[in-house]
Short mmCIF file of C-alpha atoms in Angstrom, two decimals:
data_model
loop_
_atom_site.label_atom_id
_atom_site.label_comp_id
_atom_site.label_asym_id
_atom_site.label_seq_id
_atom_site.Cartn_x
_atom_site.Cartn_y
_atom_site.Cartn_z
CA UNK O 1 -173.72 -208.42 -144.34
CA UNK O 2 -173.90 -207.72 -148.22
CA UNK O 3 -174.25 -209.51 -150.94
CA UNK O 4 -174.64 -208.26 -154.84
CA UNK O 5 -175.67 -209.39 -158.23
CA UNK O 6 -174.49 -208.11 -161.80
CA UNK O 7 -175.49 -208.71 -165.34
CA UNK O 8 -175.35 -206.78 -168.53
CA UNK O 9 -178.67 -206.01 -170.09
CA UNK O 10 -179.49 -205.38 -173.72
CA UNK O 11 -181.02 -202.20 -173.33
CA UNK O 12 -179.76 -198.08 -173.03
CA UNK O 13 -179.52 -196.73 -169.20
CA UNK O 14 -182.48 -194.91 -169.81
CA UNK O 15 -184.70 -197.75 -170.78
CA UNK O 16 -183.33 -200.08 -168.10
CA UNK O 17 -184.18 -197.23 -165.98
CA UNK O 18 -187.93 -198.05 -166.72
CA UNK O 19 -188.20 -201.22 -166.50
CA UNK O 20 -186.52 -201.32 -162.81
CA UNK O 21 -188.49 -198.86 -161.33
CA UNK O 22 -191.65 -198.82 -162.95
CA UNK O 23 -194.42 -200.47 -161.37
CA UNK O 24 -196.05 -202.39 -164.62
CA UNK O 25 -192.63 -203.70 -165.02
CA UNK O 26 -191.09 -204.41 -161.92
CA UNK O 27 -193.52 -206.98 -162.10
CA UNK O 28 -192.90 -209.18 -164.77
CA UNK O 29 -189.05 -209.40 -163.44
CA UNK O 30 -189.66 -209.77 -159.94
CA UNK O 31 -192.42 -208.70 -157.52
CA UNK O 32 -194.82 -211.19 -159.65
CA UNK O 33 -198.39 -210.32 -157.78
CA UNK O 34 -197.96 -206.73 -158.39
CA UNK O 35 -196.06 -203.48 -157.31
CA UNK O 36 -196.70 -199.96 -156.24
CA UNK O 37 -193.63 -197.67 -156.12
CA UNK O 38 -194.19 -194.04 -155.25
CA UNK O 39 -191.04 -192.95 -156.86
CA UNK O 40 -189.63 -189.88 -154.70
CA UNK O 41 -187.14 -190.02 -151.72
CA UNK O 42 -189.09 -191.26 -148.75
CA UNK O 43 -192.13 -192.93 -151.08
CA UNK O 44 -194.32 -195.72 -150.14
CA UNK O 45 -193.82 -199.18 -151.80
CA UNK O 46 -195.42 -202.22 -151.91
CA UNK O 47 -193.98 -205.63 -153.26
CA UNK O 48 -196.50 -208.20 -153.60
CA UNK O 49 -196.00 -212.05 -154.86
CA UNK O 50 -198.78 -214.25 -154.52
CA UNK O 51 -196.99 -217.30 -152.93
CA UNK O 52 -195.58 -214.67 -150.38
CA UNK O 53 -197.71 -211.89 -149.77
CA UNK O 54 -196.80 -208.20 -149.61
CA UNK O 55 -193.99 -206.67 -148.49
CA UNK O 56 -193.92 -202.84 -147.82
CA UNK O 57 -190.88 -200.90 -148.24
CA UNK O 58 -189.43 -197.22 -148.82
CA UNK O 59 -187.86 -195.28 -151.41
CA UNK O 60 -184.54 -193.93 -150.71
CA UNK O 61 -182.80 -192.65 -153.66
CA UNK O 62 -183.98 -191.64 -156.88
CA UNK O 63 -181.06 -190.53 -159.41
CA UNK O 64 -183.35 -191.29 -162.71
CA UNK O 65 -181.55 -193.21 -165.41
CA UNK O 66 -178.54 -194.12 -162.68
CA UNK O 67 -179.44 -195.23 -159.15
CA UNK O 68 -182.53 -196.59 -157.22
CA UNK O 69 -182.45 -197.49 -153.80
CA UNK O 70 -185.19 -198.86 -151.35
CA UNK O 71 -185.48 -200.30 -147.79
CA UNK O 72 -187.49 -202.80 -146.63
CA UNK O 73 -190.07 -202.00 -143.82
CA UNK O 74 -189.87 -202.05 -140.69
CA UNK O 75 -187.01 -199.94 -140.02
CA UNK O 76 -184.23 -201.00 -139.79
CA UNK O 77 -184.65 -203.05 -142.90
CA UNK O 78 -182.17 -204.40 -145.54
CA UNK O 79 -180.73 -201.92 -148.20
CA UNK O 80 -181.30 -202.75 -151.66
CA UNK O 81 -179.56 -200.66 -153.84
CA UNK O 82 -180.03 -200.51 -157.97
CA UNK O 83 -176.95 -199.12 -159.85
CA UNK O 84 -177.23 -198.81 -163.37
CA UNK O 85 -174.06 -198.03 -165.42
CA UNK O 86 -173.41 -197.89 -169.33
CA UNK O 87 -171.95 -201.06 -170.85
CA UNK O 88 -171.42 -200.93 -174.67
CA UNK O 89 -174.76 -201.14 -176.23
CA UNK O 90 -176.59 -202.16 -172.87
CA UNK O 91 -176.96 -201.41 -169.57
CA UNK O 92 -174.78 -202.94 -166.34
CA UNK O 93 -177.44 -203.27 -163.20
CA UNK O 94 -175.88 -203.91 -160.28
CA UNK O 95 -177.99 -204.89 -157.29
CA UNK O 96 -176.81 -204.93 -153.73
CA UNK O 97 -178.80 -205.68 -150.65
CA UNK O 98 -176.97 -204.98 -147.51
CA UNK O 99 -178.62 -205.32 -143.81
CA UNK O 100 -179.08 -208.41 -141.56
CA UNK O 101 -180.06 -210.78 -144.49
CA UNK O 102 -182.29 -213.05 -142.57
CA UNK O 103 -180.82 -215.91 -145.62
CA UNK O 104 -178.24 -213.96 -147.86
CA UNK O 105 -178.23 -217.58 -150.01
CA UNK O 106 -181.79 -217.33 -151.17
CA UNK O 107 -181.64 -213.90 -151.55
CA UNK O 108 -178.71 -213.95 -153.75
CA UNK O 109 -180.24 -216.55 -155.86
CA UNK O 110 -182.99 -214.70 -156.25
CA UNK O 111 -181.35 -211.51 -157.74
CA UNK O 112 -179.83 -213.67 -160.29
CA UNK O 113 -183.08 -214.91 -161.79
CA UNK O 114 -184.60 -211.45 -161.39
CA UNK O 115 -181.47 -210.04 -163.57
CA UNK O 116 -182.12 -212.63 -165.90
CA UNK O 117 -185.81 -212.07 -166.26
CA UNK O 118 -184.79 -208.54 -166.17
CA UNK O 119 -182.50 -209.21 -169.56
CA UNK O 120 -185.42 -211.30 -170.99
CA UNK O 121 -187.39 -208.68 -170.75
CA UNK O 122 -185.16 -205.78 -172.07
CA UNK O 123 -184.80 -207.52 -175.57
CA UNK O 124 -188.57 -207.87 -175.88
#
């Protein structure tokens, strides 16, 4: 199963690049109680939110200023995959999560309202 999200955000590739992979930000749009992201191929991460807990995970792409992927742990996790792609003035992120999905719904929902907190974000 796969499901993916879209939105333009008001900011250039290489600053949306930033704010989607570095830790100090990745937590104001989306893993709220904090994030480590050892950003190499095959680096540790942890996704935290307080309500949830953590949730470790892997790097598996870097391709700075264009693609981040990671998977959630344990193996096999779900794919979630972070295209970004010049749009005018801005930035298109694309994120896709593929993988078993355990509810693809609330997922899905979720990406939304991280893209928009993501946009928020880029035009402060």
């Amino acid at each position: 199963m796969e499901l993916s999200e879209q939105a333009v955000i008001p900011a250039d590739p290489e600053h949306t690049w930033r704010l989607v992979t570095e830790p100090r930000h990745v937590q104001q749009w989306y893993a709220f109680g904090g994030a480590d992201i050892e950003l190499v191929p095959g680096g540790a991460m942890l996704l935290r939110w307080d309500e949830h807990g953590g949730f470790p995970a892997r790097v598996e792409a870097v391709e700075p200023g264009h693609r981040f992927a990671f998977r959630w742990l344990p193996d096999p996790g779900d794919l979630v995959e972070i295209t970004l792609t010049p749009a005018g003035a801005g930035t298109l992120v694309r994120i896709t999560e593929s993988g078993t999905l355990d509810n693809a719904e609330t997922s899905a929902v979720a990406w939304k309202n991280s893209l928009s907190l993501l946009a928020r974000l880029a035009q402060n």
